[in-house]
Tab-separated table of C-alpha atoms in Angstrom:
chain	number	residue	atom	x	y	z
R	1	MET	CA	-146.477	-22.370	110.953
R	2	SER	CA	-149.241	-19.785	111.166
R	3	LYS	CA	-152.339	-20.498	113.214
R	4	LEU	CA	-155.950	-19.939	112.274
R	5	ASN	CA	-157.639	-16.920	113.801
R	6	PHE	CA	-160.888	-17.880	115.482
R	7	THR	CA	-163.671	-15.342	115.914
R	8	VAL	CA	-166.346	-15.213	118.601
R	9	VAL	CA	-169.973	-15.232	117.484
R	10	ASP	CA	-171.946	-12.149	118.574
R	11	ALA	CA	-170.016	-11.345	121.767
R	12	ASP	CA	-167.925	-12.879	124.507
R	13	GLU	CA	-170.841	-12.565	126.912
R	14	LEU	CA	-173.035	-14.701	124.631
R	15	ALA	CA	-170.412	-17.442	124.597
R	16	LYS	CA	-170.204	-17.327	128.401
R	17	LYS	CA	-173.953	-17.743	128.719
R	18	ALA	CA	-174.171	-20.549	126.173
R	19	VAL	CA	-171.595	-22.761	127.890
R	20	THR	CA	-171.623	-23.735	131.545
R	21	ARG	CA	-168.093	-23.267	132.769
R	22	SER	CA	-166.317	-26.054	134.640
R	23	SER	CA	-163.214	-25.851	136.792
R	24	SER	CA	-161.232	-28.348	134.687
R	25	PHE	CA	-159.275	-25.769	132.637
R	26	GLY	CA	-157.154	-24.034	135.263
R	27	PRO	CA	-153.424	-23.385	134.828
R	28	ASN	CA	-152.465	-26.824	136.213
R	29	SER	CA	-155.555	-28.725	135.152
R	30	PRO	CA	-155.419	-32.195	133.580
R	31	LEU	CA	-157.164	-30.846	130.501
R	32	LYS	CA	-154.437	-28.272	129.925
R	33	ARG	CA	-151.797	-31.015	130.245
R	34	LEU	CA	-153.688	-33.039	127.651
R	35	PHE	CA	-153.775	-30.109	125.244
R	36	GLN	CA	-150.034	-29.552	125.694
R	37	MET	CA	-149.305	-33.224	125.131
R	38	VAL	CA	-151.200	-33.212	121.830
R	39	VAL	CA	-149.048	-30.304	120.619
R	40	ILE	CA	-145.849	-32.052	121.743
R	41	LYS	CA	-146.771	-35.241	119.861
R	42	ARG	CA	-147.919	-33.363	116.765
R	43	GLU	CA	-145.344	-34.822	114.374
R	44	CYS	CA	-146.137	-38.359	115.512
R	45	TYR	CA	-149.825	-37.814	114.821
R	46	ILE	CA	-149.113	-36.394	111.362
R	47	ASN	CA	-146.885	-39.368	110.571
R	48	ASP	CA	-149.666	-41.789	111.585
R	49	LEU	CA	-152.038	-40.030	109.205
R	50	TRP	CA	-149.450	-40.200	106.440
R	51	GLU	CA	-149.166	-43.967	106.913
R	52	LEU	CA	-152.892	-44.576	106.955
R	53	VAL	CA	-153.603	-42.386	103.911
R	54	GLY	CA	-151.057	-44.476	102.009
R	55	HIS	CA	-153.469	-47.430	102.006
R	56	GLU	CA	-155.897	-47.137	99.058
R	57	THR	CA	-158.983	-48.147	100.996
R	58	VAL	CA	-161.549	-47.494	98.256
R	59	SER	CA	-164.464	-49.745	99.194
R	60	THR	CA	-166.173	-49.327	95.811
R	61	ARG	CA	-163.210	-50.914	93.992
R	62	ASP	CA	-163.029	-54.677	94.376
R	63	GLU	CA	-159.313	-54.815	93.478
R	64	LYS	CA	-158.467	-52.688	96.529
R	65	ARG	CA	-159.588	-55.243	99.112
R	66	ASP	CA	-155.971	-56.222	99.841
R	67	ASP	CA	-155.185	-52.592	100.637
R	68	MET	CA	-158.233	-52.587	102.884
R	69	ARG	CA	-157.001	-55.673	104.708
R	70	ARG	CA	-153.566	-54.125	105.281
R	71	ALA	CA	-155.134	-50.912	106.591
R	72	ILE	CA	-157.308	-52.898	109.007
R	73	ASP	CA	-154.253	-54.824	110.260
R	74	TRP	CA	-152.371	-51.523	110.686
R	75	LEU	CA	-155.241	-50.026	112.690
R	76	LEU	CA	-155.593	-53.116	114.911
R	77	LYS	CA	-151.910	-52.754	115.870
R	78	ARG	CA	-152.357	-49.037	116.500
R	79	LEU	CA	-155.364	-49.732	118.754
R	80	ALA	CA	-153.412	-52.353	120.677
R	81	ALA	CA	-150.687	-49.767	121.318
R	82	ILE	CA	-153.166	-47.639	123.286
R	83	ASP	CA	-154.479	-50.636	125.278
R	84	VAL	CA	-157.652	-51.181	123.240
R	85	VAL	CA	-158.680	-54.837	123.051
R	86	ALA	CA	-159.799	-55.091	119.417
R	87	PHE	CA	-160.630	-57.710	116.818
R	88	GLY	CA	-161.881	-57.819	113.255
R	89	GLU	CA	-165.402	-59.194	112.784
R	90	HIS	CA	-165.738	-61.063	109.486
R	91	LEU	CA	-168.798	-60.169	107.407
R	92	GLY	CA	-168.745	-62.989	104.881
R	93	MET	CA	-168.751	-62.679	101.098
R	94	GLN	CA	-169.952	-59.981	98.719
R	95	MET	CA	-171.050	-60.503	95.110
R	96	THR	CA	-169.336	-58.259	92.553
R	97	ASP	CA	-170.946	-56.806	89.420
R	98	GLU	CA	-169.344	-59.712	87.539
R	99	TYR	CA	-171.073	-62.157	89.912
R	100	GLN	CA	-167.795	-63.137	91.571
R	101	PRO	CA	-167.741	-63.587	95.372
R	102	ILE	CA	-165.136	-61.564	97.271
R	103	PRO	CA	-164.605	-61.273	101.034
R	104	MET	CA	-166.032	-58.164	102.659
R	105	PRO	CA	-163.640	-56.120	104.811
R	106	ARG	CA	-163.810	-56.761	108.542
R	107	VAL	CA	-165.550	-54.491	111.023
R	108	ILE	CA	-163.247	-53.605	113.918
R	109	ILE	CA	-164.760	-53.817	117.390
R	110	GLY	CA	-162.542	-52.510	120.194
R	111	VAL	CA	-163.057	-52.144	123.910
R	112	LEU	CA	-161.209	-49.909	126.385
R	113	VAL	CA	-162.718	-50.295	129.867
R	114	HIS	CA	-161.180	-48.780	132.998
R	115	SER	CA	-164.078	-48.891	135.439
R	116	PRO	CA	-167.676	-50.149	135.340
R	117	SER	CA	-168.716	-46.999	137.208
R	118	LYS	CA	-167.568	-44.714	134.386
R	119	PRO	CA	-169.820	-43.814	131.444
R	120	THR	CA	-169.260	-45.720	128.207
R	121	ILE	CA	-169.257	-43.994	124.834
R	122	LEU	CA	-169.391	-45.751	121.487
R	123	VAL	CA	-166.938	-44.223	119.016
R	124	TYR	CA	-167.797	-44.824	115.365
R	125	GLY	CA	-165.364	-44.363	112.490
R	126	ASN	CA	-164.653	-45.648	109.009
R	127	LEU	CA	-161.503	-46.603	107.159
R	128	ASP	CA	-162.798	-46.578	103.594
R	129	VAL	CA	-162.669	-43.498	101.373
R	130	GLU	CA	-164.168	-42.300	98.126
R	131	GLU	CA	-162.537	-42.998	94.771
R	132	ALA	CA	-159.625	-40.688	93.896
R	133	VAL	CA	-157.239	-40.610	90.930
R	134	VAL	CA	-154.762	-37.946	89.865
R	135	GLY	CA	-156.478	-37.611	86.502
R	136	ASP	CA	-159.610	-36.264	88.221
R	137	GLY	CA	-157.822	-32.985	88.925
R	138	TRP	CA	-155.806	-33.714	92.034
R	139	GLY	CA	-152.737	-31.516	92.400
R	140	THR	CA	-150.982	-34.273	94.372
R	141	ASP	CA	-151.165	-38.049	94.607
R	142	PRO	CA	-154.339	-38.570	96.692
R	143	PHE	CA	-152.812	-41.580	98.462
R	144	VAL	CA	-149.505	-39.939	99.331
R	145	MET	CA	-150.287	-37.347	101.966
R	146	THR	CA	-148.555	-34.089	101.132
R	147	GLU	CA	-148.023	-31.092	103.386
R	148	ILE	CA	-148.257	-27.812	101.473
R	149	GLY	CA	-148.074	-24.680	103.574
R	150	GLU	CA	-150.343	-25.200	106.557
R	151	TYR	CA	-152.471	-27.907	104.922
R	152	LEU	CA	-152.301	-31.688	104.610
R	153	TYR	CA	-153.590	-33.004	101.260
R	154	GLY	CA	-154.778	-36.570	100.691
R	155	ARG	CA	-157.889	-38.713	100.363
R	156	GLY	CA	-159.512	-39.147	103.761
R	157	VAL	CA	-157.522	-36.578	105.728
R	158	ALA	CA	-160.594	-34.471	106.581
R	159	MET	CA	-163.634	-36.753	106.341
R	160	ASP	CA	-162.606	-40.335	107.087
R	161	LYS	CA	-159.135	-41.278	108.298
R	162	GLY	CA	-158.184	-37.954	109.842
R	163	PRO	CA	-161.157	-37.799	112.249
R	164	LEU	CA	-160.692	-41.474	113.141
R	165	LEU	CA	-157.058	-40.942	114.095
R	166	CYS	CA	-158.007	-37.899	116.171
R	167	TRP	CA	-159.756	-40.298	118.547
R	168	LEU	CA	-156.604	-42.402	118.833
R	169	ASN	CA	-154.485	-39.274	119.297
R	170	ALA	CA	-156.763	-38.117	122.109
R	171	ILE	CA	-156.491	-41.450	123.949
R	172	GLN	CA	-152.706	-41.463	123.399
R	173	ALA	CA	-152.545	-37.980	124.942
R	174	TYR	CA	-154.206	-39.292	128.128
R	175	MET	CA	-151.622	-42.073	128.343
R	176	ASP	CA	-148.633	-39.801	127.672
R	177	ALA	CA	-149.852	-37.122	130.107
R	178	GLY	CA	-150.406	-39.675	132.871
R	179	VAL	CA	-154.109	-38.825	133.118
R	180	ARG	CA	-156.519	-41.691	133.648
R	181	LEU	CA	-159.106	-41.970	130.886
R	182	PRO	CA	-162.390	-40.687	132.402
R	183	VAL	CA	-164.701	-42.819	130.246
R	184	ASN	CA	-164.956	-46.327	128.887
R	185	ILE	CA	-164.877	-46.630	125.101
R	186	VAL	CA	-166.263	-49.122	122.619
R	187	PHE	CA	-164.981	-48.700	119.044
R	188	VAL	CA	-166.941	-49.679	115.952
R	189	ILE	CA	-164.872	-49.033	112.810
R	190	GLU	CA	-166.249	-50.142	109.467
R	191	SER	CA	-164.764	-50.161	105.969
R	192	MET	CA	-167.941	-50.104	103.870
R	193	ALA	CA	-169.288	-46.656	104.746
R	194	HIS	CA	-169.106	-45.569	101.106
R	195	CYS	CA	-170.976	-48.716	100.046
R	196	GLY	CA	-174.075	-48.088	102.134
R	197	SER	CA	-172.512	-49.382	105.394
R	198	LEU	CA	-173.118	-52.896	104.153
R	199	GLY	CA	-173.037	-55.334	107.066
R	200	LEU	CA	-172.901	-52.731	109.855
R	201	GLU	CA	-176.433	-53.330	111.129
R	202	THR	CA	-175.869	-57.105	111.154
R	203	VAL	CA	-172.700	-56.744	113.250
R	204	LEU	CA	-174.442	-54.459	115.757
R	205	LYS	CA	-177.263	-56.975	116.205
R	206	GLU	CA	-175.009	-60.045	116.419
R	207	ARG	CA	-172.561	-58.392	118.861
R	208	ILE	CA	-175.184	-56.542	120.880
R	209	SER	CA	-173.595	-57.676	124.174
R	210	PHE	CA	-170.653	-55.318	123.528
R	211	PHE	CA	-172.984	-52.326	123.454
R	212	ARG	CA	-175.349	-52.909	126.389
R	213	ASN	CA	-173.610	-50.359	128.633
R	214	VAL	CA	-173.141	-47.701	125.961
R	215	SER	CA	-174.494	-44.284	127.002
R	216	CYS	CA	-174.222	-42.508	123.638
R	217	VAL	CA	-172.759	-42.785	120.147
R	218	VAL	CA	-170.152	-40.236	119.007
R	219	MET	CA	-168.609	-39.844	115.589
R	220	ALA	CA	-166.209	-37.273	114.135
R	221	THR	CA	-166.924	-36.667	110.464
R	222	ARG	CA	-168.369	-34.149	107.985
R	223	ARG	CA	-167.312	-30.481	108.187
R	224	TRP	CA	-168.169	-27.171	109.821
R	225	GLN	CA	-170.610	-24.772	108.204
R	226	SER	CA	-168.152	-21.927	108.742
R	227	ALA	CA	-164.475	-21.448	107.942
R	228	THR	CA	-163.672	-20.352	111.498
R	229	THR	CA	-166.462	-21.428	113.853
R	230	PRO	CA	-166.757	-25.135	114.805
R	231	GLY	CA	-169.975	-26.973	114.171
R	232	LEU	CA	-171.865	-29.580	116.162
R	233	ILE	CA	-174.109	-31.756	113.973
R	234	TYR	CA	-177.387	-32.693	115.682
R	235	GLY	CA	-179.132	-34.281	112.686
R	236	SER	CA	-179.161	-34.900	108.985
R	237	ARG	CA	-181.777	-34.810	106.261
R	238	GLY	CA	-182.609	-37.961	104.347
R	239	LEU	CA	-181.681	-38.631	100.740
R	240	ILE	CA	-182.844	-40.815	97.837
R	241	TYR	CA	-180.595	-41.592	94.876
R	242	TYR	CA	-182.231	-42.421	91.537
R	243	HIS	CA	-181.402	-43.674	88.051
R	244	LEU	CA	-183.666	-42.452	85.258
R	245	GLU	CA	-183.238	-44.599	82.134
R	246	VAL	CA	-184.385	-43.855	78.586
R	247	GLN	CA	-183.839	-46.306	75.716
R	248	CYS	CA	-184.624	-45.670	72.035
R	249	CYS	CA	-183.180	-48.716	70.192
R	250	ASN	CA	-181.020	-51.798	70.617
R	251	ARG	CA	-177.566	-50.342	69.808
R	252	ASP	CA	-175.635	-47.091	69.442
R	253	LEU	CA	-176.070	-45.386	66.071
R	254	SER	CA	-174.314	-42.765	63.920
R	255	SER	CA	-175.881	-39.344	63.349
R	256	PHE	CA	-174.500	-39.462	59.764
R	257	GLU	CA	-176.689	-42.441	58.890
R	258	HIS	CA	-179.560	-42.296	61.368
R	259	GLY	CA	-179.924	-38.648	62.399
R	260	GLY	CA	-183.527	-37.445	62.104
R	261	THR	CA	-184.926	-40.934	61.560
R	262	LEU	CA	-185.861	-41.794	65.163
R	263	PHE	CA	-186.751	-40.249	68.519
R	264	GLU	CA	-183.408	-40.145	70.311
R	265	ALA	CA	-183.002	-41.105	73.963
R	266	LEU	CA	-180.732	-38.263	75.072
R	267	PRO	CA	-183.127	-35.366	74.236
R	268	ASP	CA	-185.875	-37.269	76.061
R	269	LEU	CA	-183.675	-37.558	79.138
R	270	PHE	CA	-182.742	-33.879	79.005
R	271	TYR	CA	-186.431	-33.002	78.846
R	272	LEU	CA	-187.321	-35.196	81.826
R	273	LEU	CA	-184.503	-33.847	83.981
R	274	SER	CA	-185.333	-30.245	83.089
R	275	CYS	CA	-188.893	-30.753	84.383
R	276	LEU	CA	-187.791	-31.700	87.886
R	277	THR	CA	-186.858	-28.191	89.128
R	278	ASP	CA	-187.635	-24.593	88.267
R	279	PRO	CA	-185.054	-21.785	87.713
R	280	GLN	CA	-185.247	-20.915	91.424
R	281	LEU	CA	-184.132	-24.485	92.315
R	282	ASN	CA	-187.516	-25.447	93.726
R	283	VAL	CA	-188.399	-29.119	93.306
R	284	LEU	CA	-191.467	-29.407	91.073
R	285	ILE	CA	-192.752	-32.634	92.603
R	286	GLU	CA	-196.062	-32.494	94.412
R	287	GLY	CA	-195.752	-32.520	98.191
R	288	THR	CA	-192.049	-31.552	98.414
R	289	ALA	CA	-192.321	-27.791	98.808
R	290	HIS	CA	-191.899	-26.364	102.317
R	291	ALA	CA	-192.336	-29.775	103.894
R	292	HIS	CA	-190.464	-28.990	107.135
R	293	PRO	CA	-190.629	-25.985	109.484
R	294	VAL	CA	-187.170	-24.420	109.639
R	295	ASP	CA	-185.642	-24.058	113.111
R	296	MET	CA	-184.849	-20.334	112.926
R	297	ASN	CA	-183.320	-20.521	116.428
R	298	THR	CA	-180.233	-22.269	115.061
R	299	VAL	CA	-180.245	-20.439	111.721
R	300	ARG	CA	-180.085	-17.008	113.355
R	301	CYS	CA	-177.231	-18.041	115.674
R	302	ALA	CA	-175.153	-19.724	112.974
R	303	ASP	CA	-171.875	-17.981	112.131
R	304	PHE	CA	-171.986	-18.236	108.327
R	305	SER	CA	-171.120	-15.692	105.645
R	306	TYR	CA	-173.073	-16.459	102.487
R	307	GLU	CA	-171.109	-13.896	100.467
R	308	GLU	CA	-167.796	-15.370	101.602
R	309	PHE	CA	-169.124	-18.815	100.697
R	310	GLY	CA	-169.855	-17.641	97.134
R	311	ASP	CA	-166.539	-15.829	96.770
R	312	ASN	CA	-164.638	-18.933	97.838
R	313	LEU	CA	-166.369	-21.026	95.158
R	314	LEU	CA	-166.099	-18.284	92.482
R	315	VAL	CA	-169.780	-18.649	91.575
R	316	PRO	CA	-171.182	-15.880	89.306
R	317	ARG	CA	-174.367	-15.465	91.358
R	318	LEU	CA	-175.949	-17.114	94.382
R	319	PRO	CA	-179.619	-18.124	94.248
R	320	ASN	CA	-180.529	-16.537	97.576
R	321	ARG	CA	-178.474	-13.357	97.180
R	322	ARG	CA	-177.339	-12.184	100.603
R	323	HIS	CA	-179.987	-13.997	102.619
R	324	LYS	CA	-178.029	-16.253	104.986
R	325	HIS	CA	-181.194	-17.467	106.695
R	326	LEU	CA	-182.782	-18.692	103.480
R	327	ALA	CA	-179.546	-20.309	102.270
R	328	LEU	CA	-179.119	-22.299	105.480
R	329	ALA	CA	-182.804	-23.221	105.532
R	330	LYS	CA	-182.472	-24.589	102.002
R	331	ASN	CA	-179.352	-26.519	102.939
R	332	TRP	CA	-180.603	-27.911	106.254
R	333	ALA	CA	-184.311	-28.484	106.055
R	334	MET	CA	-185.903	-27.882	102.647
R	335	PRO	CA	-185.984	-30.424	99.799
R	336	HIS	CA	-183.589	-29.967	96.899
R	337	LEU	CA	-182.570	-31.969	93.848
R	338	SER	CA	-179.088	-32.440	92.380
R	339	ILE	CA	-178.178	-34.019	89.027
R	340	HIS	CA	-174.915	-35.982	89.231
R	341	GLY	CA	-174.260	-37.268	85.729
R	342	ILE	CA	-175.407	-39.118	82.637
R	343	GLU	CA	-174.277	-42.641	81.898
R	344	GLY	CA	-174.153	-43.769	78.259
R	345	ALA	CA	-173.575	-40.348	76.691
R	346	ASN	CA	-170.226	-39.406	75.156
R	347	SER	CA	-168.043	-37.577	77.662
R	348	GLU	CA	-164.740	-37.814	75.788
R	349	ALA	CA	-162.810	-34.741	74.634
R	350	ASP	CA	-162.690	-35.833	70.993
R	351	VAL	CA	-165.442	-35.281	68.435
R	352	ARG	CA	-167.882	-38.184	68.008
R	353	PHE	CA	-171.183	-38.479	66.208
R	354	VAL	CA	-172.733	-41.222	68.300
R	355	ILE	CA	-176.452	-41.450	69.013
R	356	PRO	CA	-176.564	-43.428	72.298
R	357	HIS	CA	-179.200	-46.104	72.356
R	358	LYS	CA	-179.633	-45.936	76.149
R	359	VAL	CA	-178.825	-43.196	78.625
R	360	ILE	CA	-179.168	-43.081	82.417
R	361	GLY	CA	-179.560	-39.847	84.308
R	362	LYS	CA	-178.273	-39.969	87.887
R	363	PHE	CA	-179.809	-37.626	90.417
R	364	SER	CA	-180.698	-37.409	94.087
R	365	ILE	CA	-183.385	-35.712	96.136
R	366	ALA	CA	-182.380	-34.443	99.573
R	367	LEU	CA	-185.442	-34.760	101.754
R	368	ALA	CA	-186.870	-32.540	104.395
R	369	PRO	CA	-186.311	-34.183	107.804
R	370	ASN	CA	-189.997	-35.059	108.215
R	371	GLN	CA	-190.533	-36.502	104.716
R	372	ARG	CA	-190.981	-40.215	104.124
R	373	PRO	CA	-188.854	-41.611	101.272
R	374	GLU	CA	-191.672	-43.839	99.998
R	375	ASP	CA	-193.990	-40.816	99.678
R	376	VAL	CA	-191.395	-38.859	97.698
R	377	THR	CA	-190.705	-41.752	95.336
R	378	LYS	CA	-194.422	-42.235	94.718
R	379	ALA	CA	-194.857	-38.514	93.974
R	380	LEU	CA	-191.828	-38.567	91.665
R	381	GLN	CA	-193.212	-41.527	89.708
R	382	LYS	CA	-196.506	-39.692	89.261
R	383	HIS	CA	-194.751	-36.478	88.163
R	384	LEU	CA	-192.516	-38.217	85.630
R	385	GLY	CA	-195.477	-40.162	84.285
R	386	GLN	CA	-197.371	-36.948	83.589
R	387	VAL	CA	-194.335	-35.314	81.980
R	388	TRP	CA	-193.726	-38.412	79.846
R	389	LEU	CA	-197.302	-38.322	78.585
R	390	GLN	CA	-196.861	-34.687	77.580
R	391	ARG	CA	-193.623	-35.586	75.807
R	392	ALA	CA	-195.456	-38.308	73.844
R	393	SER	CA	-192.230	-40.161	73.136
R	394	PRO	CA	-192.394	-43.775	71.941
R	395	ASN	CA	-189.153	-44.621	73.791
R	396	LYS	CA	-188.868	-46.673	76.972
R	397	MET	CA	-188.526	-44.781	80.253
R	398	MET	CA	-187.764	-46.362	83.649
R	399	LEU	CA	-187.117	-44.918	87.104
R	400	CYS	CA	-184.993	-46.929	89.555
R	401	GLU	CA	-184.504	-46.096	93.213
R	402	LYS	CA	-180.854	-47.041	93.906
R	403	PHE	CA	-180.622	-46.389	97.646
R	404	VAL	CA	-182.208	-44.481	100.508
R	405	ILE	CA	-180.541	-42.783	103.481
R	406	PRO	CA	-183.008	-42.055	106.301
R	407	SER	CA	-182.983	-38.768	108.194
R	408	TRP	CA	-181.962	-38.682	111.847
R	409	SER	CA	-182.098	-36.230	114.741
R	410	GLY	CA	-180.214	-36.233	118.020
R	411	ARG	CA	-181.580	-35.197	121.424
R	412	CYS	CA	-179.739	-31.938	122.060
R	413	ASN	CA	-180.629	-31.298	125.712
R	414	SER	CA	-178.480	-34.202	126.889
R	415	PRO	CA	-175.110	-34.785	128.624
R	416	GLU	CA	-173.320	-35.642	125.370
R	417	TYR	CA	-174.381	-32.427	123.648
R	418	LEU	CA	-173.478	-30.370	126.717
R	419	ALA	CA	-170.059	-32.061	126.835
R	420	ALA	CA	-169.560	-31.436	123.115
R	421	THR	CA	-170.488	-27.754	123.494
R	422	ARG	CA	-168.099	-27.315	126.395
R	423	ALA	CA	-165.270	-29.198	124.664
R	424	MET	CA	-165.544	-27.163	121.471
R	425	SER	CA	-165.748	-23.890	123.404
R	426	LYS	CA	-162.600	-24.691	125.373
R	427	THR	CA	-160.698	-25.909	122.309
R	428	TYR	CA	-161.640	-23.187	119.831
R	429	ASN	CA	-162.528	-20.348	122.254
R	430	VAL	CA	-165.966	-19.929	120.694
R	431	LYS	CA	-169.263	-21.695	121.101
R	432	PRO	CA	-170.151	-24.038	118.190
R	433	ASN	CA	-172.863	-23.700	115.581
R	434	PHE	CA	-175.649	-26.272	115.863
R	435	ILE	CA	-175.916	-27.773	112.381
R	436	ARG	CA	-178.479	-29.956	110.684
R	437	ASP	CA	-176.196	-31.472	108.102
R	438	GLY	CA	-177.148	-30.852	104.490
R	439	GLY	CA	-175.400	-34.074	103.517
R	440	SER	CA	-176.716	-37.477	104.482
R	441	LEU	CA	-175.070	-39.751	107.033
R	442	LEU	CA	-176.285	-43.325	107.086
R	443	ALA	CA	-174.519	-44.644	110.196
R	444	PRO	CA	-176.360	-42.455	112.772
R	445	SER	CA	-179.770	-43.757	111.718
R	446	ILE	CA	-178.487	-47.343	111.957
R	447	PHE	CA	-177.150	-46.799	115.501
R	448	GLN	CA	-180.353	-45.080	116.595
R	449	ARG	CA	-182.521	-47.846	115.170
R	450	VAL	CA	-180.488	-50.789	116.552
R	451	LEU	CA	-179.072	-49.461	119.828
R	452	LYS	CA	-181.731	-46.841	120.653
R	453	LYS	CA	-178.978	-44.433	121.769
R	454	ASN	CA	-178.457	-40.716	121.236
R	455	VAL	CA	-175.984	-39.743	118.493
R	456	VAL	CA	-173.768	-36.663	118.253
R	457	VAL	CA	-171.453	-35.813	115.341
R	458	LEU	CA	-168.335	-33.715	116.024
R	459	PRO	CA	-166.664	-32.494	112.808
R	460	ILE	CA	-163.005	-31.488	112.999
R	461	ALA	CA	-162.607	-29.962	109.532
R	462	GLU	CA	-163.384	-26.395	108.558
R	463	ASN	CA	-165.742	-25.717	105.656
R	464	ASP	CA	-162.989	-25.131	103.081
R	465	ILE	CA	-161.441	-28.609	102.948
R	466	GLY	CA	-161.325	-28.967	99.169
R	467	GLY	CA	-164.296	-31.286	99.169
R	468	SER	CA	-164.900	-34.928	98.402
R	469	PRO	CA	-164.232	-34.924	94.653
R	470	VAL	CA	-160.646	-33.579	94.485
R	471	ASN	CA	-157.865	-32.035	96.577
R	472	GLU	CA	-159.264	-33.001	99.958
R	473	ARG	CA	-157.313	-31.218	102.658
R	474	ILE	CA	-157.224	-30.307	106.324
R	475	SER	CA	-155.116	-27.696	108.068
R	476	VAL	CA	-152.540	-29.002	110.504
R	477	ASP	CA	-154.141	-26.711	113.081
R	478	ASN	CA	-157.551	-28.348	112.572
R	479	TYR	CA	-156.071	-31.844	112.843
R	480	ILE	CA	-154.281	-31.020	116.091
R	481	LYS	CA	-157.183	-29.083	117.583
R	482	GLY	CA	-159.524	-31.912	116.542
R	483	SER	CA	-157.475	-34.294	118.684
R	484	GLN	CA	-157.606	-31.798	121.583
R	485	MET	CA	-161.347	-31.336	121.207
R	486	LEU	CA	-162.051	-35.073	121.387
R	487	ALA	CA	-159.817	-35.356	124.460
R	488	ALA	CA	-161.799	-32.500	126.005
R	489	PHE	CA	-165.103	-34.150	125.049
R	490	MET	CA	-164.241	-37.301	126.977
R	491	TRP	CA	-163.191	-35.238	129.974
R	492	GLU	CA	-166.295	-33.060	129.938
R	493	TYR	CA	-168.642	-35.985	129.394
R	494	ALA	CA	-167.345	-37.624	132.558
R	495	GLN	CA	-167.799	-34.335	134.467
R	496	THR	CA	-171.365	-33.689	133.294
R	497	ASN	CA	-174.219	-34.146	135.739
R	498	PRO	CA	-177.312	-35.110	133.714
R	499	GLU	CA	-179.554	-34.094	136.626
R	500	SER	CA	-178.379	-30.474	136.882
R	501	ASP	CA	-176.346	-29.547	133.769
R	502	PHE	CA	-178.144	-28.444	130.619
R	503	VAL	CA	-177.249	-26.899	127.297
R	504	ASP	CA	-178.225	-23.215	127.144
R	505	GLY	CA	-181.361	-22.937	125.011
R	506	MET	CA	-180.437	-19.664	123.294
R	507	CYS	CA	-179.050	-21.229	120.129
R	508	MET	CA	-180.024	-24.847	120.674
R	509	PRO	CA	-182.449	-26.506	118.231
R	510	LYS	CA	-185.808	-27.557	119.555
R	511	ASP	CA	-186.028	-31.317	120.230
């Protein structure tokens, strides 16, 4: 099986300056033994991922709760096999859309303590995945992991279950190599991450005694910004998801009988949505333009080819041409709006002449890191009100804020970020990009708010992973190296001296 070719950003000398070398990677070092053990156990790790992907843990589908329960039981057994003392914390009942109570999936809390004198890290992961059906365009069954060439295809292999198992693989490597684990670990593994992490904050507060000695929170999710250079996520912008509803009458009508006799809802919705952005993708809501100063320190250092990005997606033209700096600034720190769909309109392939009586536009606004969600919603209400007055439609219009994900930022000049930088450099032979994630992670803000601890996110998947909608994939090389990197992170974190070791400031974001 061919291996990925990793390239060094700028020059070897820059990588040497950016990462403080330690003596733990000599020819007979424990870290090298760990890396070798991960490679030896490669097929076992792939088989574990195949088993876990086979459970349809879609948290947004009520009928899949039995699959969720079986996956949780499987994971509890797997944790016990690596000496983790774990249990499932019950969250009570959840009300469905049909007003039927169903049990919420358990949150797994696990503890692996070797010595009170060692640092304790909290490892967060999630078992649930996004919806996936073959009819959506998958080339394989999303819940039967398939190896094609050098890639593993299946729902959750890159963003949810794969990164979670990399932690278990790393701990297993320590056991198999006869190397004592250098840190204590507390696991928090939820199964409602794709339902707004419902119940997570309650569990953290009720079981706070498990987390009193935690030094930092680490999670492996999301993806790199580059196809070849690893990324270290130090923060994420916030996000607000909206429903914009327009209703024109009390039932669906036929254009044969009613066309031209009333103000239709769908054209009104199109008009409203078209007034939210301009052709250059700027959000036309007061107070959202240029709301956050862009950290050009990290943008300049980022290994990212904007042209290659466009070629990979086969887009006819990119909005920022060849300007990598502007593209990353837009993705990381500047507000943008995305329209996700319209509920109530005909989306079938056949020909229909329906005039929908009510339509709902679904869109989200990704916030600048320093924007307050309540201010953006207030400005949006004012903007839509003015546009609606200009439209002079007699129909009913309503804006509904569905959910909010707060922004978060980690403290980069810290032992955990230094350990992450060292671990990635030793695993991939190149220093990582510092990334402010363009997506929105909810869990980090919850951990920061409840535990008051620093958070670092360590993605294992390259940028080209197929994506969340269809054909999610991860290369076997990324999966194996992800396990090695997390093993190296634990080793480096235990070796770091917070009094004297610091991350080089050349490409580090300003705190």
